Amino acid sequence: MAALNPPHFTRVFIRYFCLYHLLLSLHLPPRASSLSFNSNFSLPRSYNPQDFILQGDAYFDSQMIELTKNDQSQKIHDSVGRVVYAQPVPLWDVATGKLATFNTTFSFQIKPEDGAVTGDGMAFFLGHYPPTSIPNPIENGRNLGLFTNNSNTNATGNDRILAVELDTFLNTGIDTSNSHIGIDVNSIISRVYTNVMVPGKNLTSGLPMTCQVSYDNNTQILTATLKIGDVAYPADTSADLRQLLPSVVAIGFSAATGAAVELHRILSWSFESSLDMSPPPEPQPPAATKPNLPPASRRHPGQPSSYTGYCLVLLVSGLVVVFCCCRHTRNNDLDEAPPRAGVPMQMQMQTQDVVLLLVDPVNNLASIARSFQYDELVEATNNFAEDTMLGRGGSASVYRGRLTNPDKLVAIKRFNGQASDAEKGLFQAEIKAISGLRHRNLVELVGWCNDVGNNHLLLVYELVSQGSLDEHLHGDKSWLSWPKRYRIILDTGCALEYIHKQCNDCVLHGDIKPCNILLDERYQAKITDFGLARLIDHETQQKTTQCPAGTPGYIDPEFLETGKRSRESDVYSFGIVLLEIVSGRRPAGSRLLTEVRNRHSRNAIVEAINPRLLAESTSRDHDERKMERVLLIGLWCTHPDPTKRPLIAEAMKTLESDDENLEIPALPHHVAEPLGHSASSSENSSVHASTAHDQDFLAR
C-alpha cells in the first residue's frame, strides 16, 4: 500500500478535529418524559417477556406473539387476545396541556386457514391504563377485542380507545370492505380508512407486513402507513388526543376471530415517544412594533434523540476519515487534479473533494455526499433512457436511477446540452447552496458529477417516491386530504425556517412552488431545486441578483421591481403556496391572490376553501378554522408591503398556535395587479383546463 499523502492526511485530520469540537458544542435539550424500546420476538435477547402483559388467548411463541388461538386440534373461532406494554405511556401533560409525539413500527402476519373464511382482524391501540379486562369473545370478532358490544360506537370513560385497525372481514353497517386499514376514534366504525385490495398484496395474502403509526403534537395529525411488499396504504386524521384519551395510556395490540378464523402474529415492535413537561416560558412584555417571535422548537415523530444524533455524526465522521485516507492511497489517483480550464475556481473548490460530510446540528442528522463518475450514472439510468425520465425543465432533465454501490434509488438531475455558462452557473449555485444543508424537509444531496471537459454536469438526489405537490393538487396523483395538506404546509415552513435562520448561512431559495415540494411515502414534504438559491449573511437583508427571477405567479412583485432578493421574497412565495393548497387552484398570475383578498375584505374568506376538503372533513368546525387560519397567514405572507410580512418563524408560530384571535396587519381592500404578474399563456392554458368549479370560483 502506498504511503498516505502527508499534507492531505493533515487536512483530513484537521477537518475531523474541528467536527469533533463542533459536536461537543451541540445543545442537548432536556426531555422530561420519554419512552423507547425495540423488540424482535424472534430474538429472545432483544426483549424481556416481563415488559409485556398478555390477555385472553395471546401467548409467546418461539418466534412471535400469537394474539389468538393457534391450536389446530381445537376450535380457534371466537378467540380474543391482547398484548399490552407493561409500563404506562404519558400522552399529554395535565399541568401544561402539552402533547407527546410518538412513532411506532411493527411487523406482523395475518395467516388465513386453508379453505376457511378469514376474519376478523387486529389493531394497534392506545387505551386506558391499567388495561381494561378482555371482552367476552362470543360475538366480539367484529370489535377486534377492542370494545364490548355496548360501547363499540361511542366509547366513554375507561373504554375510550384510539386504534389503527387492520380489518379482514366485512361487517355490514360497520365496514366498507373485507380488507382495509382504518383509524378508529372511540368507535369501531373507522373515522378514515383505505381499502387494501391489491391482489396478492392485501391483508390476507399471508405475507409479512409492516405498519408505521406516528403522531405529531404540532399538527395533531395521526398517520398510519401499511406496507405490503412495494405497496403502501396510508391513512391519517386530525386528532387532539387531550380531548379523546386520558393523560396516561396503555399501548398494545388486540385481535379477534368470530365464526371466520385466521392467525394474528406480531413479529417485531418498536416504539418511541417524547413529552416535554417543562413549564411554559415567562410571558414577554408586548412589543411596540411587529412582534419578533423566536423560531418554534419542533421535534417530529421518528426523529432520533440528541444523544443518538451525537453518536451517529461521530460515527459518520470517522467513516469519512477512513474513506478519504483509503481513497488517497491509490496510485495516480492520489495526485490533486490541476485547475480545469473554463471552470470557475469557486466551483472547483466546491466539488473537487471526494466526499462531503453534511451535518445538521439542529436536527442531529448526518449523511455523506460524494463525487460520481459519469459512467456510474449512465449505468444507473440505463444510459438516460426515456422511460427513466421523471421530468424536464428549461435547463435540466431529471431521471430515475438505481445506484449499485450502495444499492439506492436516486433522482439524477442532468443539465442539458453543452454546459453553457448559464447552466454552469445554475449547477454551481445549486451545489453551493445544498452542499451545506441537511434537514428532514430538504431533498438530500447524494452526490454530483462535474466532468466539465465532456460537458457533463449532474446532481444526484434521494428519490422521493410520491412525486411533487403540484401533481397531487392539479395532476393525476392521489387526492390529498386536509390532514396531509396541513402537514405539508408545516413541513414546507419548517424547511424555509431552517434555510433562512438555522443553518450557517441564510439561503434564499428563490423558487418556492408546488413543483419544487416533493412528497415521500409518508407524505412528508421536502423542498428541492436550489438552482436559483443564493447565500447571504444572516445580518444581510437583501442581495441583488442577475439570475432568473423564478416562476410567474409565485414571484414577489418587489423583486421584479428592484432585482433584490430577500427573505421576504421566499415568504411571499410561501404565502401563495398556502393559498393554493387550501383552495386547490393555481395562482393564474395574481388572480387567485386577488380573489382571496376580496373575499377577506367581505369577511367571506371561507368561500375560498376547496369545498371537497370541507365535505370530507371528519371534524368540520375544527378543520375549517385551521383552513381559514392558513388562508389568513397566506395573505399576511403576501402583503403588498414587504416590511409588513412575517418572518417565516413568525408565520410558523402562528400556524401552530391554538390562539383563536389571530390578527394580521390590515390589508388594502383593492390592490393593483402586481407588475409582471399577468397570467402567462401556459398559465391560461392550465386555467382553461381546470374544472368548471375552478372557473366558477375565479369568475365570482
mmCIF file of C-alpha atoms in Angstrom, residues 249-530:
data_model
loop_
_atom_site.group_PDB
_atom_site.id
_atom_site.type_symbol
_atom_site.label_atom_id
_atom_site.label_comp_id
_atom_site.label_asym_id
_atom_site.label_seq_id
_atom_site.Cartn_x
_atom_site.Cartn_y
_atom_site.Cartn_z
ATOM 1 C CA VAL A 249 -52.382 5.371 28.335
ATOM 2 C CA ALA A 250 -51.672 1.735 27.664
ATOM 3 C CA ILE A 251 -50.363 0.744 24.231
ATOM 4 C CA GLY A 252 -50.633 -2.643 22.585
ATOM 5 C CA PHE A 253 -52.327 -4.935 20.086
ATOM 6 C CA SER A 254 -55.676 -6.661 20.010
ATOM 7 C CA ALA A 255 -57.120 -9.300 17.684
ATOM 8 C CA ALA A 256 -60.250 -11.394 17.430
ATOM 9 C CA THR A 257 -61.932 -14.130 15.436
ATOM 10 C CA GLY A 258 -65.617 -14.953 15.208
ATOM 11 C CA ALA A 259 -67.125 -17.615 13.006
ATOM 12 C CA ALA A 260 -64.424 -16.733 10.470
ATOM 13 C CA VAL A 261 -60.871 -17.550 11.533
ATOM 14 C CA GLU A 262 -57.237 -16.672 10.879
ATOM 15 C CA LEU A 263 -53.963 -16.372 12.800
ATOM 16 C CA HIS A 264 -52.673 -12.993 14.055
ATOM 17 C CA ARG A 265 -48.942 -12.750 14.712
ATOM 18 C CA ILE A 266 -46.726 -9.918 15.956
ATOM 19 C CA LEU A 267 -43.163 -10.425 14.696
ATOM 20 C CA SER A 268 -41.459 -7.251 15.964
ATOM 21 C CA TRP A 269 -42.394 -3.966 17.615
ATOM 22 C CA SER A 270 -40.552 -0.702 18.180
ATOM 23 C CA PHE A 271 -41.921 2.367 19.916
ATOM 24 C CA GLU A 272 -40.592 5.831 20.714
ATOM 25 C CA SER A 273 -42.359 8.724 22.413
ATOM 26 C CA SER A 274 -41.372 12.069 23.877
ATOM 27 C CA LEU A 275 -43.306 14.520 26.042
ATOM 28 C CA ASP A 276 -41.869 17.881 27.045
ATOM 29 C CA MET A 277 -43.239 18.538 30.517
ATOM 30 C CA SER A 278 -41.190 21.675 31.182
ATOM 31 C CA PRO A 279 -43.163 24.740 32.308
ATOM 32 C CA PRO A 280 -44.004 27.352 29.672
ATOM 33 C CA PRO A 281 -41.615 30.334 29.370
ATOM 34 C CA GLU A 282 -42.272 33.548 31.235
ATOM 35 C CA PRO A 283 -44.529 35.868 29.215
ATOM 36 C CA GLN A 284 -42.655 38.603 27.368
ATOM 37 C CA PRO A 285 -43.733 42.258 27.532
ATOM 38 C CA PRO A 286 -45.672 43.342 24.430
ATOM 39 C CA ALA A 287 -43.531 44.810 21.674
ATOM 40 C CA ALA A 288 -44.151 48.335 20.453
ATOM 41 C CA THR A 289 -43.998 47.204 16.832
ATOM 42 C CA LYS A 290 -44.363 43.912 14.965
ATOM 43 C CA PRO A 291 -43.511 41.091 17.396
ATOM 44 C CA ASN A 292 -40.189 39.371 16.884
ATOM 45 C CA LEU A 293 -41.227 35.795 17.585
ATOM 46 C CA PRO A 294 -38.496 33.206 18.171
ATOM 47 C CA PRO A 295 -38.418 30.114 15.981
ATOM 48 C CA ALA A 296 -40.714 27.430 17.348
ATOM 49 C CA SER A 297 -38.983 24.286 18.510
ATOM 50 C CA ARG A 298 -40.400 21.275 16.678
ATOM 51 C CA ARG A 299 -39.399 17.733 17.275
ATOM 52 C CA HIS A 300 -41.042 15.439 14.733
ATOM 53 C CA PRO A 301 -42.021 11.820 15.230
ATOM 54 C CA GLY A 302 -39.340 9.376 14.331
ATOM 55 C CA GLN A 303 -36.550 11.907 14.842
ATOM 56 C CA PRO A 304 -33.788 10.378 16.988
ATOM 57 C CA SER A 305 -32.804 11.803 20.332
ATOM 58 C CA SER A 306 -29.885 14.217 20.632
ATOM 59 C CA TYR A 307 -27.668 11.504 22.080
ATOM 60 C CA THR A 308 -28.452 9.217 19.157
ATOM 61 C CA GLY A 309 -27.662 12.003 16.707
ATOM 62 C CA TYR A 310 -24.415 12.800 18.535
ATOM 63 C CA CYS A 311 -23.197 9.213 18.222
ATOM 64 C CA LEU A 312 -24.406 8.975 14.629
ATOM 65 C CA VAL A 313 -22.462 12.017 13.479
ATOM 66 C CA LEU A 314 -19.309 10.882 15.310
ATOM 67 C CA LEU A 315 -19.538 7.501 13.601
ATOM 68 C CA VAL A 316 -20.127 9.007 10.164
ATOM 69 C CA SER A 317 -17.269 11.463 10.690
ATOM 70 C CA GLY A 318 -14.919 8.596 11.456
ATOM 71 C CA LEU A 319 -16.029 6.732 8.359
ATOM 72 C CA VAL A 320 -15.341 9.828 6.272
ATOM 73 C CA VAL A 321 -11.765 9.998 7.559
ATOM 74 C CA VAL A 322 -11.133 6.321 6.807
ATOM 75 C CA PHE A 323 -12.747 6.611 3.381
ATOM 76 C CA CYS A 324 -10.748 9.693 2.426
ATOM 77 C CA CYS A 325 -7.481 8.168 3.576
ATOM 78 C CA CYS A 326 -8.103 4.932 1.694
ATOM 79 C CA ARG A 327 -9.009 6.776 -1.491
ATOM 80 C CA HIS A 328 -5.738 8.664 -1.384
ATOM 81 C CA THR A 329 -3.583 5.531 -1.206
ATOM 82 C CA ARG A 330 -4.300 4.655 -4.839
ATOM 83 C CA ASN A 331 -1.545 5.183 -7.381
ATOM 84 C CA ASN A 332 -2.073 8.016 -9.827
ATOM 85 C CA ASP A 333 -5.422 8.955 -8.326
ATOM 86 C CA LEU A 334 -3.603 10.400 -5.332
ATOM 87 C CA ASP A 335 -2.468 13.464 -7.246
ATOM 88 C CA GLU A 336 -4.639 16.501 -6.888
ATOM 89 C CA ALA A 337 -6.225 17.452 -10.189
ATOM 90 C CA PRO A 338 -4.900 20.654 -11.765
ATOM 91 C CA PRO A 339 -7.289 23.546 -12.247
ATOM 92 C CA ARG A 340 -9.727 22.877 -15.089
ATOM 93 C CA ALA A 341 -9.786 25.385 -17.900
ATOM 94 C CA GLY A 342 -13.002 27.290 -18.279
ATOM 95 C CA VAL A 343 -14.380 26.295 -14.870
ATOM 96 C CA PRO A 344 -14.677 28.915 -12.140
ATOM 97 C CA MET A 345 -12.232 28.265 -9.305
ATOM 98 C CA GLN A 346 -15.083 28.630 -6.828
ATOM 99 C CA MET A 347 -16.897 25.717 -8.471
ATOM 100 C CA GLN A 348 -13.737 23.606 -8.388
ATOM 101 C CA MET A 349 -13.362 24.286 -4.682
ATOM 102 C CA GLN A 350 -16.961 23.276 -4.104
ATOM 103 C CA THR A 351 -16.757 19.969 -5.961
ATOM 104 C CA GLN A 352 -13.207 18.653 -6.089
ATOM 105 C CA ASP A 353 -13.280 16.738 -2.770
ATOM 106 C CA VAL A 354 -14.099 13.037 -2.837
ATOM 107 C CA VAL A 355 -16.807 13.266 -0.173
ATOM 108 C CA LEU A 356 -18.691 15.879 1.796
ATOM 109 C CA LEU A 357 -19.955 15.266 5.302
ATOM 110 C CA LEU A 358 -23.319 17.020 5.581
ATOM 111 C CA VAL A 359 -24.221 17.743 9.195
ATOM 112 C CA ASP A 360 -27.342 19.357 10.614
ATOM 113 C CA PRO A 361 -26.749 20.017 14.340
ATOM 114 C CA VAL A 362 -30.292 21.395 14.695
ATOM 115 C CA ASN A 363 -31.917 18.092 13.758
ATOM 116 C CA ASN A 364 -28.975 15.781 14.600
ATOM 117 C CA LEU A 365 -28.718 14.374 11.091
ATOM 118 C CA ALA A 366 -25.695 13.476 9.026
ATOM 119 C CA SER A 367 -25.035 11.985 5.620
ATOM 120 C CA ILE A 368 -22.287 11.618 3.052
ATOM 121 C CA ALA A 369 -22.371 13.132 -0.435
ATOM 122 C CA ARG A 370 -19.703 12.074 -2.908
ATOM 123 C CA SER A 371 -18.393 12.591 -6.398
ATOM 124 C CA PHE A 372 -19.638 10.171 -9.070
ATOM 125 C CA GLN A 373 -18.044 9.104 -12.316
ATOM 126 C CA TYR A 374 -20.226 9.820 -15.321
ATOM 127 C CA ASP A 375 -20.230 6.123 -16.277
ATOM 128 C CA GLU A 376 -21.775 5.257 -12.900
ATOM 129 C CA LEU A 377 -24.738 7.485 -13.620
ATOM 130 C CA VAL A 378 -25.062 6.211 -17.195
ATOM 131 C CA GLU A 379 -25.358 2.689 -15.778
ATOM 132 C CA ALA A 380 -27.805 3.805 -13.071
ATOM 133 C CA THR A 381 -30.217 5.254 -15.657
ATOM 134 C CA ASN A 382 -29.718 2.708 -18.460
ATOM 135 C CA ASN A 383 -27.954 5.395 -20.496
ATOM 136 C CA PHE A 384 -30.551 8.011 -19.538
ATOM 137 C CA ALA A 385 -33.318 6.017 -21.159
ATOM 138 C CA GLU A 386 -36.519 7.867 -21.968
ATOM 139 C CA ASP A 387 -38.574 5.612 -19.689
ATOM 140 C CA THR A 388 -36.457 6.655 -16.694
ATOM 141 C CA MET A 389 -37.148 10.377 -17.167
ATOM 142 C CA LEU A 390 -39.123 11.907 -14.310
ATOM 143 C CA GLY A 391 -39.348 15.429 -15.708
ATOM 144 C CA ARG A 392 -37.775 18.048 -17.939
ATOM 145 C CA GLY A 393 -37.166 21.742 -17.292
ATOM 146 C CA GLY A 394 -35.586 24.616 -19.146
ATOM 147 C CA SER A 395 -32.030 23.865 -18.049
ATOM 148 C CA ALA A 396 -32.081 20.238 -16.891
ATOM 149 C CA SER A 397 -33.851 16.890 -17.036
ATOM 150 C CA VAL A 398 -34.402 14.563 -14.077
ATOM 151 C CA TYR A 399 -34.060 10.782 -14.313
ATOM 152 C CA ARG A 400 -34.851 7.897 -12.016
ATOM 153 C CA GLY A 401 -31.781 5.762 -11.345
ATOM 154 C CA ARG A 402 -30.529 2.907 -9.203
ATOM 155 C CA LEU A 403 -27.009 3.031 -7.833
ATOM 156 C CA THR A 404 -25.163 -0.215 -7.329
ATOM 157 C CA ASN A 405 -22.774 0.899 -4.594
ATOM 158 C CA PRO A 406 -24.663 1.312 -2.381
ATOM 159 C CA ASP A 407 -27.922 -0.104 -3.732
ATOM 160 C CA LYS A 408 -30.088 3.019 -3.685
ATOM 161 C CA LEU A 409 -32.822 4.601 -5.778
ATOM 162 C CA VAL A 410 -31.959 8.174 -6.729
ATOM 163 C CA ALA A 411 -33.115 11.094 -8.843
ATOM 164 C CA ILE A 412 -30.378 12.343 -11.191
ATOM 165 C CA LYS A 413 -30.580 15.918 -12.433
ATOM 166 C CA ARG A 414 -28.728 16.220 -15.750
ATOM 167 C CA PHE A 415 -28.045 19.705 -17.063
ATOM 168 C CA ASN A 416 -28.901 19.910 -20.743
ATOM 169 C CA GLY A 417 -26.776 20.485 -23.833
ATOM 170 C CA GLN A 418 -23.212 21.704 -23.954
ATOM 171 C CA ALA A 419 -22.947 23.058 -20.412
ATOM 172 C CA SER A 420 -23.426 26.720 -21.243
ATOM 173 C CA ASP A 421 -22.178 29.395 -18.896
ATOM 174 C CA ALA A 422 -25.726 29.820 -17.577
ATOM 175 C CA GLU A 423 -26.041 26.106 -16.831
ATOM 176 C CA LYS A 424 -22.635 26.078 -15.166
ATOM 177 C CA GLY A 425 -23.829 28.955 -13.029
ATOM 178 C CA LEU A 426 -27.018 27.131 -12.028
ATOM 179 C CA PHE A 427 -25.046 23.964 -11.280
ATOM 180 C CA GLN A 428 -22.594 25.939 -9.186
ATOM 181 C CA ALA A 429 -25.377 27.773 -7.343
ATOM 182 C CA GLU A 430 -27.287 24.600 -6.578
ATOM 183 C CA ILE A 431 -24.355 22.583 -5.308
ATOM 184 C CA LYS A 432 -23.031 25.534 -3.328
ATOM 185 C CA ALA A 433 -26.398 26.064 -1.663
ATOM 186 C CA ILE A 434 -27.401 22.461 -0.980
ATOM 187 C CA SER A 435 -23.990 21.004 -0.092
ATOM 188 C CA GLY A 436 -24.022 22.705 3.297
ATOM 189 C CA LEU A 437 -27.632 21.842 4.134
ATOM 190 C CA ARG A 438 -29.076 18.802 5.864
ATOM 191 C CA HIS A 439 -32.665 18.726 7.065
ATOM 192 C CA ARG A 440 -35.518 16.235 7.102
ATOM 193 C CA ASN A 441 -37.619 18.569 4.924
ATOM 194 C CA LEU A 442 -34.970 19.138 2.242
ATOM 195 C CA VAL A 443 -34.300 16.632 -0.517
ATOM 196 C CA GLU A 444 -30.970 15.029 0.364
ATOM 197 C CA LEU A 445 -27.953 15.543 -1.890
ATOM 198 C CA VAL A 446 -26.328 12.157 -2.566
ATOM 199 C CA GLY A 447 -23.573 13.402 -4.872
ATOM 200 C CA TRP A 448 -22.600 15.056 -8.130
ATOM 201 C CA CYS A 449 -20.636 14.670 -11.357
ATOM 202 C CA ASN A 450 -18.865 17.694 -12.840
ATOM 203 C CA ASP A 451 -16.987 16.332 -15.829
ATOM 204 C CA VAL A 452 -16.950 19.786 -17.435
ATOM 205 C CA GLY A 453 -14.413 18.791 -20.076
ATOM 206 C CA ASN A 454 -17.030 16.463 -21.565
ATOM 207 C CA ASN A 455 -19.951 18.796 -20.833
ATOM 208 C CA HIS A 456 -21.384 16.537 -18.115
ATOM 209 C CA LEU A 457 -22.933 18.335 -15.140
ATOM 210 C CA LEU A 458 -25.153 16.177 -12.934
ATOM 211 C CA LEU A 459 -26.545 16.274 -9.411
ATOM 212 C CA VAL A 460 -27.690 13.134 -7.586
ATOM 213 C CA TYR A 461 -30.507 13.384 -5.040
ATOM 214 C CA GLU A 462 -32.514 10.944 -2.964
ATOM 215 C CA LEU A 463 -35.585 9.701 -4.834
ATOM 216 C CA VAL A 464 -38.787 10.980 -3.248
ATOM 217 C CA SER A 465 -41.452 8.435 -4.095
ATOM 218 C CA GLN A 466 -44.794 10.285 -4.204
ATOM 219 C CA GLY A 467 -43.855 12.978 -6.708
ATOM 220 C CA SER A 468 -44.497 16.689 -6.404
ATOM 221 C CA LEU A 469 -47.202 18.567 -4.551
ATOM 222 C CA ASP A 470 -48.233 20.069 -7.897
ATOM 223 C CA GLU A 471 -49.005 16.605 -9.297
ATOM 224 C CA HIS A 472 -51.302 15.890 -6.348
ATOM 225 C CA LEU A 473 -53.051 19.268 -6.421
ATOM 226 C CA HIS A 474 -53.509 19.542 -10.186
ATOM 227 C CA GLY A 475 -52.372 16.294 -11.823
ATOM 228 C CA ASP A 476 -53.260 12.626 -11.739
ATOM 229 C CA LYS A 477 -51.655 11.794 -8.384
ATOM 230 C CA SER A 478 -53.811 10.887 -5.386
ATOM 231 C CA TRP A 479 -56.135 13.427 -3.739
ATOM 232 C CA LEU A 480 -54.687 14.984 -0.593
ATOM 233 C CA SER A 481 -56.884 15.097 2.497
ATOM 234 C CA TRP A 482 -56.746 18.129 4.777
ATOM 235 C CA PRO A 483 -54.516 16.433 7.403
ATOM 236 C CA LYS A 484 -51.976 15.653 4.670
ATOM 237 C CA ARG A 485 -52.141 19.208 3.316
ATOM 238 C CA TYR A 486 -51.703 20.726 6.762
ATOM 239 C CA ARG A 487 -48.669 18.568 7.430
ATOM 240 C CA ILE A 488 -47.199 19.563 4.042
ATOM 241 C CA ILE A 489 -47.679 23.232 4.961
ATOM 242 C CA LEU A 490 -45.823 22.817 8.250
ATOM 243 C CA ASP A 491 -43.065 20.724 6.658
ATOM 244 C CA THR A 492 -42.502 23.358 3.971
ATOM 245 C CA GLY A 493 -42.423 26.155 6.522
ATOM 246 C CA CYS A 494 -40.048 24.149 8.688
ATOM 247 C CA ALA A 495 -37.646 23.781 5.748
ATOM 248 C CA LEU A 496 -37.795 27.512 4.998
ATOM 249 C CA GLU A 497 -37.203 28.357 8.639
ATOM 250 C CA TYR A 498 -34.115 26.151 8.568
ATOM 251 C CA ILE A 499 -32.557 27.662 5.429
ATOM 252 C CA HIS A 500 -33.409 31.221 6.468
ATOM 253 C CA LYS A 501 -32.263 31.101 10.068
ATOM 254 C CA GLN A 502 -30.936 27.832 11.441
ATOM 255 C CA CYS A 503 -28.165 26.833 9.009
ATOM 256 C CA ASN A 504 -24.748 28.517 8.904
ATOM 257 C CA ASP A 505 -25.603 30.890 6.040
ATOM 258 C CA CYS A 506 -29.008 32.274 5.209
ATOM 259 C CA VAL A 507 -30.101 30.566 1.979
ATOM 260 C CA LEU A 508 -32.701 32.279 -0.189
ATOM 261 C CA HIS A 509 -34.402 29.573 -2.240
ATOM 262 C CA GLY A 510 -35.870 31.821 -4.923
ATOM 263 C CA ASP A 511 -38.433 29.427 -6.407
ATOM 264 C CA ILE A 512 -40.818 28.082 -3.766
ATOM 265 C CA LYS A 513 -43.780 26.493 -5.571
ATOM 266 C CA PRO A 514 -45.660 23.150 -5.527
ATOM 267 C CA CYS A 515 -43.471 21.720 -8.318
ATOM 268 C CA ASN A 516 -40.464 22.101 -6.004
ATOM 269 C CA ILE A 517 -42.147 20.491 -2.993
ATOM 270 C CA LEU A 518 -41.783 16.708 -3.164
ATOM 271 C CA LEU A 519 -43.623 14.136 -1.049
ATOM 272 C CA ASP A 520 -42.192 10.896 0.310
ATOM 273 C CA GLU A 521 -44.086 7.678 1.007
ATOM 274 C CA ARG A 522 -45.456 9.134 4.259
ATOM 275 C CA TYR A 523 -46.398 12.401 2.502
ATOM 276 C CA GLN A 524 -43.668 14.253 4.332
ATOM 277 C CA ALA A 525 -42.759 17.324 2.296
ATOM 278 C CA LYS A 526 -39.219 18.029 1.082
ATOM 279 C CA ILE A 527 -38.085 21.164 -0.757
ATOM 280 C CA THR A 528 -35.950 20.654 -3.849
ATOM 281 C CA ASP A 529 -34.410 22.617 -6.769
ATOM 282 C CA PHE A 530 -31.946 25.131 -5.362
#
